[in-house]
PDB file of C-alpha atoms (C1' of nucleotides) in Angstrom:
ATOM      1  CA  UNK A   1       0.000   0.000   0.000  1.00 89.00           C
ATOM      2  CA  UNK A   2       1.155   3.718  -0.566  1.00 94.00           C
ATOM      3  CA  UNK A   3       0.316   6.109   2.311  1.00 97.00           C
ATOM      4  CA  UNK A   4       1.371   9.886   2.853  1.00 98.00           C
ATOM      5  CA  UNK A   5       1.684  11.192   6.316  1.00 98.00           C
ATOM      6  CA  UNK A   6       2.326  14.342   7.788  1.00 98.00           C
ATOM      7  CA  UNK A   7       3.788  15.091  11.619  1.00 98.00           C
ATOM      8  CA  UNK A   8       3.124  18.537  12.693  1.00 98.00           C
ATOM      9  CA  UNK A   9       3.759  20.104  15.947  1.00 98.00           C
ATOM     10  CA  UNK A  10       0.407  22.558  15.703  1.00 98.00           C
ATOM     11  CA  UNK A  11       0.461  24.317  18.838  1.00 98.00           C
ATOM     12  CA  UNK A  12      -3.351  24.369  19.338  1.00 98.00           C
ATOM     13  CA  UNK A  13      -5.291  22.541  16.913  1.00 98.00           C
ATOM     14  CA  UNK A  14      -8.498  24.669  17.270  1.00 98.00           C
ATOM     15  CA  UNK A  15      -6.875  27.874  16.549  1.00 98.00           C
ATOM     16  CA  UNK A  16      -4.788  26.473  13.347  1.00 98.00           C
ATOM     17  CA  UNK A  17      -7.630  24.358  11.858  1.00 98.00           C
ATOM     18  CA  UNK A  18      -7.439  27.149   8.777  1.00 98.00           C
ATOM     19  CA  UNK A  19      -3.341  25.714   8.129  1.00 98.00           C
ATOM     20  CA  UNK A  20      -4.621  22.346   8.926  1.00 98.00           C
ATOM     21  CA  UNK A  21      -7.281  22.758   5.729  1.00 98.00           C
ATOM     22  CA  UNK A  22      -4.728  24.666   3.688  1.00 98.00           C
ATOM     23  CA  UNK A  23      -2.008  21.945   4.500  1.00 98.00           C
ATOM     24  CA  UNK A  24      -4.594  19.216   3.495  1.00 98.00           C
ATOM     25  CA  UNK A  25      -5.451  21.493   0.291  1.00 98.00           C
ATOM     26  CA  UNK A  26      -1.643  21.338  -0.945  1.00 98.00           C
ATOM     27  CA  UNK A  27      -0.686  18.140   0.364  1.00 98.00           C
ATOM     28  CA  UNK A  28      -3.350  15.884   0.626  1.00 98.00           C
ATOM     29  CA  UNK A  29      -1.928  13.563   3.140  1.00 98.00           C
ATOM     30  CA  UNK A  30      -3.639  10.189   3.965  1.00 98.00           C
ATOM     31  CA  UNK A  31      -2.207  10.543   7.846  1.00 98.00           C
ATOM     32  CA  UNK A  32      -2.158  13.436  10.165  1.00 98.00           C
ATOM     33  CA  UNK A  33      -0.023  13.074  13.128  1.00 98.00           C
ATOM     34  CA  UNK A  34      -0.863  16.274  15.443  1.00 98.00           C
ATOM     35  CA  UNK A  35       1.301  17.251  18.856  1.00 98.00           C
ATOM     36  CA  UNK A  36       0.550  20.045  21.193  1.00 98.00           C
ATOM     37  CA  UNK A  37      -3.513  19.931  20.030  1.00 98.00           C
ATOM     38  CA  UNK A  38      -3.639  21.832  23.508  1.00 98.00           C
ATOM     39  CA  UNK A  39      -7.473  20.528  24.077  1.00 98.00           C
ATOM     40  CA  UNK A  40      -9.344  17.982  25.864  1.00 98.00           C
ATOM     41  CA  UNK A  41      -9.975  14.657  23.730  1.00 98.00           C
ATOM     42  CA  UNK A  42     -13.405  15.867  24.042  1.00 97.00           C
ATOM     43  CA  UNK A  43     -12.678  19.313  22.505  1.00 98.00           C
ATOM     44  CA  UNK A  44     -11.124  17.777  19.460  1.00 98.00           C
ATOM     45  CA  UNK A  45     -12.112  19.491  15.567  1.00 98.00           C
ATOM     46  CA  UNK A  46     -13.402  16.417  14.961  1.00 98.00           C
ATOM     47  CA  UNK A  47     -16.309  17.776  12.283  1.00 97.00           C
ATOM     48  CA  UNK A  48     -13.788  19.630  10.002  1.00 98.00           C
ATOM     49  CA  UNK A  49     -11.310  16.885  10.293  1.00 98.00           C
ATOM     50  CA  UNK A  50     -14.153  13.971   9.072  1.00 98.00           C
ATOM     51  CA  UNK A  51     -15.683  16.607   6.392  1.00 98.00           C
ATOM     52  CA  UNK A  52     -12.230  16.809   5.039  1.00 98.00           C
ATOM     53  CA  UNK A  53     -12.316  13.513   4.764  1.00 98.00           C
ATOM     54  CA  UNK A  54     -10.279  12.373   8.018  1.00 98.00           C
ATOM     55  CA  UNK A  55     -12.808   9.773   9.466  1.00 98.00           C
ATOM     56  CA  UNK A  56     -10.353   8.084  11.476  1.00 98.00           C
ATOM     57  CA  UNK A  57      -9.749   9.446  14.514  1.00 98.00           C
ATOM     58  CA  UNK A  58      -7.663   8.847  17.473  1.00 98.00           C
ATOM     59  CA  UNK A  59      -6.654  11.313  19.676  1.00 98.00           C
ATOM     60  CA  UNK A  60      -5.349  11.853  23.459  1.00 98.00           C
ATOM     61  CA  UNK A  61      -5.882  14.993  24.937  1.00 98.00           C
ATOM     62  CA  UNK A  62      -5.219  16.993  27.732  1.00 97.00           C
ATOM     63  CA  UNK A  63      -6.979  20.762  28.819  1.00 97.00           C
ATOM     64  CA  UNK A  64      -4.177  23.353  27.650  1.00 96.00           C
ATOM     65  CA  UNK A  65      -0.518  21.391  27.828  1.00 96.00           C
ATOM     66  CA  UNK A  66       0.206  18.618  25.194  1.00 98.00           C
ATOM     67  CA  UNK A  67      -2.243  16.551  23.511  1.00 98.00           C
ATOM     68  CA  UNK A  68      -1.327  14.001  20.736  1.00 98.00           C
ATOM     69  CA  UNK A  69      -3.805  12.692  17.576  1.00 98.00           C
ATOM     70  CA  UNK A  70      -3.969  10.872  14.466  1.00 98.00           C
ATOM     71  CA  UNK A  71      -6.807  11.639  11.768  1.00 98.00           C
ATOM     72  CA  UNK A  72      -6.613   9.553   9.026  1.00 98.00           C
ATOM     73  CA  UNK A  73      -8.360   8.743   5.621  1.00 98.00           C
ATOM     74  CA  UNK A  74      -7.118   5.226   6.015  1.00 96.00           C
ATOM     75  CA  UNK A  75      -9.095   2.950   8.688  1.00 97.00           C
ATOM     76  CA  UNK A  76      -7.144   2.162  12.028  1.00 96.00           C
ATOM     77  CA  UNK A  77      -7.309  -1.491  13.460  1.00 94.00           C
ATOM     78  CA  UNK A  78      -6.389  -1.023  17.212  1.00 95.00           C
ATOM     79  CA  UNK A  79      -5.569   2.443  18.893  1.00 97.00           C
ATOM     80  CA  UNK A  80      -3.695   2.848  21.919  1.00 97.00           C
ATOM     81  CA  UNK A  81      -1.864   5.275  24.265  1.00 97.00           C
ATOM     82  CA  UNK A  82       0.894   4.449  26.924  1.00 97.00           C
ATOM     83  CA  UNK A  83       1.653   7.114  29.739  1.00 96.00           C
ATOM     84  CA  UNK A  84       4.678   7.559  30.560  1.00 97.00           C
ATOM     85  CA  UNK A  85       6.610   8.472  33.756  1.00 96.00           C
ATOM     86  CA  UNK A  86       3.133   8.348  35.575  1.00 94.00           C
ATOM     87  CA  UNK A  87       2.212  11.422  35.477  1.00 94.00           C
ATOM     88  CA  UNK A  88      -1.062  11.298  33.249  1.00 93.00           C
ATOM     89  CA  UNK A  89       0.264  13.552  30.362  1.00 96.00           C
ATOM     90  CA  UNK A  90      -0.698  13.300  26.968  1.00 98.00           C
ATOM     91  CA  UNK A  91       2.293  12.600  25.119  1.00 98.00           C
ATOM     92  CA  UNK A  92       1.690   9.309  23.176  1.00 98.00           C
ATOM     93  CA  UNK A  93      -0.875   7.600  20.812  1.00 98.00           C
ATOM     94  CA  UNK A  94      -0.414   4.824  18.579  1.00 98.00           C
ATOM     95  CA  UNK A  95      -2.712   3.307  15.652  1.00 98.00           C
ATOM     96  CA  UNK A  96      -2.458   0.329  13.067  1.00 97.00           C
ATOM     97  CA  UNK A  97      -3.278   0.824   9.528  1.00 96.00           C
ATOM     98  CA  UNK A  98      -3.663  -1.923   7.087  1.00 89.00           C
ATOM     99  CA  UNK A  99      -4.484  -5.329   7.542  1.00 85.00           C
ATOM    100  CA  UNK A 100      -2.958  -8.665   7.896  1.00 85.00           C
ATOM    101  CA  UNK A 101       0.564  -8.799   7.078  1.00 84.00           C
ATOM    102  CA  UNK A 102       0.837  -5.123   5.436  1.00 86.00           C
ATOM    103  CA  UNK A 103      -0.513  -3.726   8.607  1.00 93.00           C
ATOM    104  CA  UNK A 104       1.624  -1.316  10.571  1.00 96.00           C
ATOM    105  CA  UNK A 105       1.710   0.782  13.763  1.00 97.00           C
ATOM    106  CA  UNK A 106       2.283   4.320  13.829  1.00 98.00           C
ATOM    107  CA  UNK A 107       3.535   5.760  17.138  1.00 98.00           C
ATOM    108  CA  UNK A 108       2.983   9.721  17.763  1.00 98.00           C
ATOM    109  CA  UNK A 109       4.811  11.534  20.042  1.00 98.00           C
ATOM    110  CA  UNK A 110       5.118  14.396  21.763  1.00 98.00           C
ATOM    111  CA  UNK A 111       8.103  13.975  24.629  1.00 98.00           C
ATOM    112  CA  UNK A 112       8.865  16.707  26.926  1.00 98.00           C
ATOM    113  CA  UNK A 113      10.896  19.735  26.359  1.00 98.00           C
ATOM    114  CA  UNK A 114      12.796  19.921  29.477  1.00 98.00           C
ATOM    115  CA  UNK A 115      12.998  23.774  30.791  1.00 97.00           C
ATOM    116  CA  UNK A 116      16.042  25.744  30.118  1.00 96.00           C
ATOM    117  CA  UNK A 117      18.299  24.443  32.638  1.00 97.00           C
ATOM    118  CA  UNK A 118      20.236  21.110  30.960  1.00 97.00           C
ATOM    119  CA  UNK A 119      20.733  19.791  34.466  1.00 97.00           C
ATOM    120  CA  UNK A 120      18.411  17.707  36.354  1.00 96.00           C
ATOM    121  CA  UNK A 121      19.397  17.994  40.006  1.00 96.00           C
ATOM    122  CA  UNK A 122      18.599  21.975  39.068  1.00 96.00           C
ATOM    123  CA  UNK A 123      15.746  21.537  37.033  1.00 97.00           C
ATOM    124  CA  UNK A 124      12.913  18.931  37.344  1.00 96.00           C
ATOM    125  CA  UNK A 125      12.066  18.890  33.982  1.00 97.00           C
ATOM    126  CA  UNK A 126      15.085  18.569  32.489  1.00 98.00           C
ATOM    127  CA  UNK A 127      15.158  15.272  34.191  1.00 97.00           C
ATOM    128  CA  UNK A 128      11.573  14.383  32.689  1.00 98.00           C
ATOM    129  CA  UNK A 129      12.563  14.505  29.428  1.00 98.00           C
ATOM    130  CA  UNK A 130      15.682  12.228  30.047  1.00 98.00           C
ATOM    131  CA  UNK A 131      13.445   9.939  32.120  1.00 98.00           C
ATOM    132  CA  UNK A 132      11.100  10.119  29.516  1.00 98.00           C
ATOM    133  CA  UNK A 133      13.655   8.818  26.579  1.00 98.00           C
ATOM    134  CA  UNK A 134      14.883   5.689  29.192  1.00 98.00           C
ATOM    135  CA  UNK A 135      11.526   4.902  29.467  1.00 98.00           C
ATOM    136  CA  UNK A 136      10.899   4.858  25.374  1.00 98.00           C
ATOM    137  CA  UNK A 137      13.760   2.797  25.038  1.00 98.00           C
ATOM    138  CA  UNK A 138      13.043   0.241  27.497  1.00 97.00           C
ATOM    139  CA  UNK A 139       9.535  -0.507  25.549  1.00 97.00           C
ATOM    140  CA  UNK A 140      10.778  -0.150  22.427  1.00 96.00           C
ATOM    141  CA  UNK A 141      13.328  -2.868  23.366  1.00 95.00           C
ATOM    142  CA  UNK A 142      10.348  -4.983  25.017  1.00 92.00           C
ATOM    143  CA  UNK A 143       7.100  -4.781  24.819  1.00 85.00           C
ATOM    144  CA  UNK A 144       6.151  -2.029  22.141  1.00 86.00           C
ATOM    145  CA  UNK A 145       6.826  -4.612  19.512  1.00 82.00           C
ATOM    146  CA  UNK A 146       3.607  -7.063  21.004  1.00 79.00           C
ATOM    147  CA  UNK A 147       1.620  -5.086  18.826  1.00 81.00           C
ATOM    148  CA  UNK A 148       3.664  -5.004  15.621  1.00 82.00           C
ATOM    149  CA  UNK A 149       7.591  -4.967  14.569  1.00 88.00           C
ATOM    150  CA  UNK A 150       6.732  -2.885  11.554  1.00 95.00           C
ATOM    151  CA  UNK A 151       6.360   0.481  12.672  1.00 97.00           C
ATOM    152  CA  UNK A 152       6.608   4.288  12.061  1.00 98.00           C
ATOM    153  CA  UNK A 153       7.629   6.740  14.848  1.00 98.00           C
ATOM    154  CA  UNK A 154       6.883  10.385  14.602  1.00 98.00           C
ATOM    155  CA  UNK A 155       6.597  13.623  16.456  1.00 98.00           C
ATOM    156  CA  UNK A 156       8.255  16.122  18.259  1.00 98.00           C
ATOM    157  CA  UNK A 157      11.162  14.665  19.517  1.00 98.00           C
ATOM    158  CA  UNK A 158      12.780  17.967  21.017  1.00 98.00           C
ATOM    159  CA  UNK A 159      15.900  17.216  20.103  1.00 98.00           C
ATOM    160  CA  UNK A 160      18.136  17.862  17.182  1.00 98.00           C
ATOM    161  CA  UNK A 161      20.906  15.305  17.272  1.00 98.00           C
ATOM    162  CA  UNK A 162      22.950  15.953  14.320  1.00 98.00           C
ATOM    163  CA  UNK A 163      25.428  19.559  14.407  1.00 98.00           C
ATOM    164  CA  UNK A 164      24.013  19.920  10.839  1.00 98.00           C
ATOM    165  CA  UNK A 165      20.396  19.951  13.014  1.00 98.00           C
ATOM    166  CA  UNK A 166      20.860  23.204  14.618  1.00 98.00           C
ATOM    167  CA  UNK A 167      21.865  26.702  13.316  1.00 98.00           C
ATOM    168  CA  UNK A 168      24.863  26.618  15.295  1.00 98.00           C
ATOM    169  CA  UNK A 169      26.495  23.421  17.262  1.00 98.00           C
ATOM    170  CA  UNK A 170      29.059  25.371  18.640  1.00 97.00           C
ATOM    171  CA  UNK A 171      26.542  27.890  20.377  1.00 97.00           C
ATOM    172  CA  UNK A 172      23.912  25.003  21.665  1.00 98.00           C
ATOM    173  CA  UNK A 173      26.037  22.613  23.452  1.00 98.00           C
ATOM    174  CA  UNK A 174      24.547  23.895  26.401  1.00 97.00           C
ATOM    175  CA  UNK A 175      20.769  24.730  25.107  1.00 98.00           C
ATOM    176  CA  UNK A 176      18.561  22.004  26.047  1.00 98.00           C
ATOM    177  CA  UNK A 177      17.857  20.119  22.881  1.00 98.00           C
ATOM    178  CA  UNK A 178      20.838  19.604  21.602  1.00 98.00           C
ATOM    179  CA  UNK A 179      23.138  18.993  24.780  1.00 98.00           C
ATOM    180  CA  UNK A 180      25.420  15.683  24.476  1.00 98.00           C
ATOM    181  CA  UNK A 181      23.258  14.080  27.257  1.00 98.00           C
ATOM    182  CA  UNK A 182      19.680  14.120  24.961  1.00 98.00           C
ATOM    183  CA  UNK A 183      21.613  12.990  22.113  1.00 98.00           C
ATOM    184  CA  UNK A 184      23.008  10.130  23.708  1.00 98.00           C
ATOM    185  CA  UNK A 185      19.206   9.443  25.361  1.00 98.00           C
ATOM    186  CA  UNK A 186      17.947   9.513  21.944  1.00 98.00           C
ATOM    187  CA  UNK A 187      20.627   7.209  20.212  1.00 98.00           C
ATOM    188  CA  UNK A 188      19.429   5.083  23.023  1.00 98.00           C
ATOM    189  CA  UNK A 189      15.729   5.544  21.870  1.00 98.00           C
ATOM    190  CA  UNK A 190      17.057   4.409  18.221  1.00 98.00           C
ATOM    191  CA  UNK A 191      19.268   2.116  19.163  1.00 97.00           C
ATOM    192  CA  UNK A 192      16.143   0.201  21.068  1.00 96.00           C
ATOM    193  CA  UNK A 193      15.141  -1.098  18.090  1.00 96.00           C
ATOM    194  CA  UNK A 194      16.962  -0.315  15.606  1.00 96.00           C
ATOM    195  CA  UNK A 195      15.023   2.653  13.908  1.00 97.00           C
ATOM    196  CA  UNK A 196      16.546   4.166  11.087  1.00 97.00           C
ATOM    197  CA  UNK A 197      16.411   7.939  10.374  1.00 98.00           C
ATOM    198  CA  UNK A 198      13.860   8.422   7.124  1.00 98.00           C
ATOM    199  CA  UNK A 199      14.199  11.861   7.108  1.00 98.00           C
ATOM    200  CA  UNK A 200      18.240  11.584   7.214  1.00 98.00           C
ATOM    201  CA  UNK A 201      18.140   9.150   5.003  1.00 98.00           C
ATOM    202  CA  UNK A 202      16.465  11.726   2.071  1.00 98.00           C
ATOM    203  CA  UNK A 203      17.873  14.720   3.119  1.00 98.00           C
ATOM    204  CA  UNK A 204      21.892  14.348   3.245  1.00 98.00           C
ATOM    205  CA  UNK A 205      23.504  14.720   7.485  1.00 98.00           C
ATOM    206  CA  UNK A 206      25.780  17.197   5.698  1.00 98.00           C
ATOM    207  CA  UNK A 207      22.748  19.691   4.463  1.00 98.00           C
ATOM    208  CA  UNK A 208      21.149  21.866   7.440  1.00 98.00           C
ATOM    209  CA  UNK A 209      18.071  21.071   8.074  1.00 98.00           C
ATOM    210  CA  UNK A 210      15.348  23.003  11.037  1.00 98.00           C
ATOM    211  CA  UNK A 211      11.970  22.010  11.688  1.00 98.00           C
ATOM    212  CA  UNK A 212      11.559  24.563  14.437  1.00 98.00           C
ATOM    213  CA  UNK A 213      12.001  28.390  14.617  1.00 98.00           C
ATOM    214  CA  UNK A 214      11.175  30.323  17.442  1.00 98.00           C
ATOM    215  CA  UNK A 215       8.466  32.793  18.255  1.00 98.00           C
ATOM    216  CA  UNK A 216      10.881  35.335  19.529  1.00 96.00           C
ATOM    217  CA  UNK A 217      13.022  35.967  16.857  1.00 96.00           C
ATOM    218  CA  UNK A 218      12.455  39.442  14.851  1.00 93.00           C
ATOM    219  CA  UNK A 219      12.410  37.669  11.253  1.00 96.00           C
ATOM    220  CA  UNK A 220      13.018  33.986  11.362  1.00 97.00           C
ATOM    221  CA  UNK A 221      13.101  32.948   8.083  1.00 97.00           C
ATOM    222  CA  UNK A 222      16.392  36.414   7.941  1.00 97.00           C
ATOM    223  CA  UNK A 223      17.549  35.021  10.839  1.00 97.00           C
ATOM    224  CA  UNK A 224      17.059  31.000  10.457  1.00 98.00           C
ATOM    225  CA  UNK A 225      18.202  30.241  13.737  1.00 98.00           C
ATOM    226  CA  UNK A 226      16.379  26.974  13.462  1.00 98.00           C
ATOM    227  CA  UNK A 227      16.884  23.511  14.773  1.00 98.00           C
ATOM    228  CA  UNK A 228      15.731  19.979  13.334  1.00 98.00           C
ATOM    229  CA  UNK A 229      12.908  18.998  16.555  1.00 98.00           C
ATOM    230  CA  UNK A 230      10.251  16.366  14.781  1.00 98.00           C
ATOM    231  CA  UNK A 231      11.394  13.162  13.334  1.00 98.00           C
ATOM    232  CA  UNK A 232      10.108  10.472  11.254  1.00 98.00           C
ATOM    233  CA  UNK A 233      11.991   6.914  12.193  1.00 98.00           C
ATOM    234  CA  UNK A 234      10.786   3.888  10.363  1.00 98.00           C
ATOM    235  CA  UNK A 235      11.855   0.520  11.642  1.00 96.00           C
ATOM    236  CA  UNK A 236      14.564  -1.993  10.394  1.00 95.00           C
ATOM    237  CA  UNK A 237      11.150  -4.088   8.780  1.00 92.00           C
ATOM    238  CA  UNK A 238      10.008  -1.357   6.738  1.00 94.00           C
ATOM    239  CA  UNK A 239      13.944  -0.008   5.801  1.00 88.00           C
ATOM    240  CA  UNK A 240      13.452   1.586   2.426  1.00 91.00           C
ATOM    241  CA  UNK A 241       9.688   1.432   2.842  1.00 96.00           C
ATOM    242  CA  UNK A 242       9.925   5.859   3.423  1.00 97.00           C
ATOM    243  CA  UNK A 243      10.419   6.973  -0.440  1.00 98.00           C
ATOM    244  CA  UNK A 244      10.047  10.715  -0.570  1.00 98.00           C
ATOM    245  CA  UNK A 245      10.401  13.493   2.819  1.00 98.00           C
ATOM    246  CA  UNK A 246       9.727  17.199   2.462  1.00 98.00           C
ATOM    247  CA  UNK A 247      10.149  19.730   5.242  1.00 98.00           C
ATOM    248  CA  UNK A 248       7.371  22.191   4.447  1.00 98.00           C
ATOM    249  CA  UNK A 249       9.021  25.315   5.183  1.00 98.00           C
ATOM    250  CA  UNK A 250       6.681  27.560   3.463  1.00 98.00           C
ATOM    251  CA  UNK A 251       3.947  26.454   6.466  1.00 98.00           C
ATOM    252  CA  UNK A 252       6.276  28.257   9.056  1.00 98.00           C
ATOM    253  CA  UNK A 253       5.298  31.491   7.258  1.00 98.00           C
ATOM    254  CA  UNK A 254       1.219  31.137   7.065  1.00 98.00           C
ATOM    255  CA  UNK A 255      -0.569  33.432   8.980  1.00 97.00           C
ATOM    256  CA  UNK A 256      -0.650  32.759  12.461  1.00 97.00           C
ATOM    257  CA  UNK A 257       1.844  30.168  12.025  1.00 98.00           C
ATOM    258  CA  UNK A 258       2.914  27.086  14.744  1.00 98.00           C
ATOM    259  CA  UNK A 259       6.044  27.883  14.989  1.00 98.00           C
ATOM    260  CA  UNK A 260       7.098  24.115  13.797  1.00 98.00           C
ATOM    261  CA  UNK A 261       7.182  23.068  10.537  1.00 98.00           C
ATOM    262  CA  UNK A 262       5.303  19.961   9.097  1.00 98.00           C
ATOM    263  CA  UNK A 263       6.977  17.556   7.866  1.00 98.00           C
ATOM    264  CA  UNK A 264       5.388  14.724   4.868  1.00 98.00           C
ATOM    265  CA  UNK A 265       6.595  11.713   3.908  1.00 98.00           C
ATOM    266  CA  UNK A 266       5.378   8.997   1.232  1.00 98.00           C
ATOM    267  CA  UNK A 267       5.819   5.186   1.925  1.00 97.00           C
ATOM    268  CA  UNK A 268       5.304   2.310  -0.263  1.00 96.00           C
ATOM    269  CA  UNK A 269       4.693  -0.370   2.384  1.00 90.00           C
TER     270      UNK A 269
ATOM    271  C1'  DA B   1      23.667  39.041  29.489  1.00 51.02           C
ATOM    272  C1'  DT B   2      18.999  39.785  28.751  1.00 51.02           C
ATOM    273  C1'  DG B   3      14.654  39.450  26.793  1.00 51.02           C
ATOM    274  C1'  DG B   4      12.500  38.599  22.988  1.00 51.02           C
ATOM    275  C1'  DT B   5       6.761  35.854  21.292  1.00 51.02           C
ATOM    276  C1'  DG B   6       2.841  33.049  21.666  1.00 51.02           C
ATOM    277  C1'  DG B   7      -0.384  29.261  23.650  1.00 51.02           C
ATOM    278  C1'  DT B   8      -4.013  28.165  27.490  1.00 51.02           C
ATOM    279  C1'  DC B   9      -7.574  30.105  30.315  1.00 51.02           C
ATOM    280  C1'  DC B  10      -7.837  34.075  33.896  1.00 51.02           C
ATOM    281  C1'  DT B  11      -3.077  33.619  36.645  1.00 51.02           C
ATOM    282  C1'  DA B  12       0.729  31.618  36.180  1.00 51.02           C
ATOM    283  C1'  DC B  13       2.729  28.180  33.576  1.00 51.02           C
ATOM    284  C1'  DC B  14       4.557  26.208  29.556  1.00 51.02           C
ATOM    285  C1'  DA B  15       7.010  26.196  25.042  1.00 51.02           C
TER     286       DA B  15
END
DNA sequence: ATGGTGGTCCTACCA
């Protein structure tokens, strides 16, 4: 089966529902794979979503913080969430599309940020987000795989591993998201199972590459001080299965932008 | 070195 998808860190789905419809006008994605929604499950745009033809619809919500969901034009087989760290946030959601043998799982996430403070006896949630990552690798080396080996991670990973990820290595060492202790948490993440890069493996490690800017900055797109925050990973089953990724840059500039970028991908599964 | 912007929901917290 082909099947497009899209991961998109929205930063409140109900006030960017217009970029969600001119997204799905340009792109036409079979998936969407939505972090930071921002509003109860309950609270979801679920009529505009099915009357663009997204019938499918699995979300996890939470009143103002976080929030994960899927909308899809393909039907789901099972949907599921896991918590993490126990403390009831809304960071994960998983669905299976296809049947039989083709079928595959689709994990969406949306892992923790961390504060500014890259030190966790200083800063509490610094040491979420590395407890966080332990915790994804641990099931991703056990018991993530019950419900299928072929499977598609996504989401906003908040953390650019690569120096060619961030506008400047040199000047982020110490900025939480790209500090030597997250990228060695998230090789552990890949190394769980073996997940291989699809964005990566389109868009050369050499090239820079930013799926984030930030709010603050006076011009972003002058200043491009941008770093590479939401990943697609495909595992070693479906290796080669990811044929075409495009950061869409252009979204960053809509009106009333998120300030994330989407990115879409194309797989021939 | 600092503060810069933008989201939720109404006051501070989070990114």
């Amino acid at each position: 089966m082909d099947i497009s998808l899209v991961t998109w860190n929205i930063n409140s789905v109900r006030l960017r529902m217009p970029l969600v419809e001119r997204f799905v006008a340009e792109f036409n994605p079979d998936v969407l794979c939505l972090q930071e929604i921002k509003c109860r499950t309950g609270d979801f745009p679920e009529k505009p979503l099915r009357k663009m033809g997204y019938e499918h619809l699995a979300v996890n919500g939470q009143a103002g913080y976080h929030g994960v969901a899927i909308a899809s034009r393909v039907p789901f087989g099972e949907t599921f969430s896991r918590e993490f760290c126990g403390k009831g946030d809304a960071r994960h959601i998983a669905v299976t599309l296809g049947s039989g043998g083709d079928a595959i799982t689709v994990h969406n996430f949306y892992v923790p940020a961390g504060g500014d403070e890259p030190d966790r006896s200083r800063n509490e949630k610094f040491g979420h987000k590395l407890d966080f990552l332990t915790e994804m690798r641990d099931w991703f080396s056990g018991s993530a795989k019950e419900h299928s080996d072929r499977m598609v991670l996504v989401g906003d990973l908040n953390i650019a591993p690569l120096e060619t990820d961030v506008w400047s290595h040199k000047q982020l060492l110490k900025v939480v998201s790209h500090t030597p202790i997250e990228v060695e948490h998230l090789g552990g993440v890949q190394a769980s199972h073996g997940w291989h890069d699809a964005v990566r493996a389109h868009i050369p490690p050499e090239e820079q590459l930013y799926t984030w800017w930030s709010y603050r900055a006076k011009d972003w797109r002058a200043a491009n001080k941008g770093r590479r925050l939401d990943h697609i990973w495909v595992s070693p089953k479906l290796g080669g299965s990811c044929t075409a990724v495009e950061v869409v840059k252009d979204a960053r500039g809509w009106e009333k932008p998120s300030d994330h970028a989407p990115i879409m991908a194309r797989f021939t599964i």
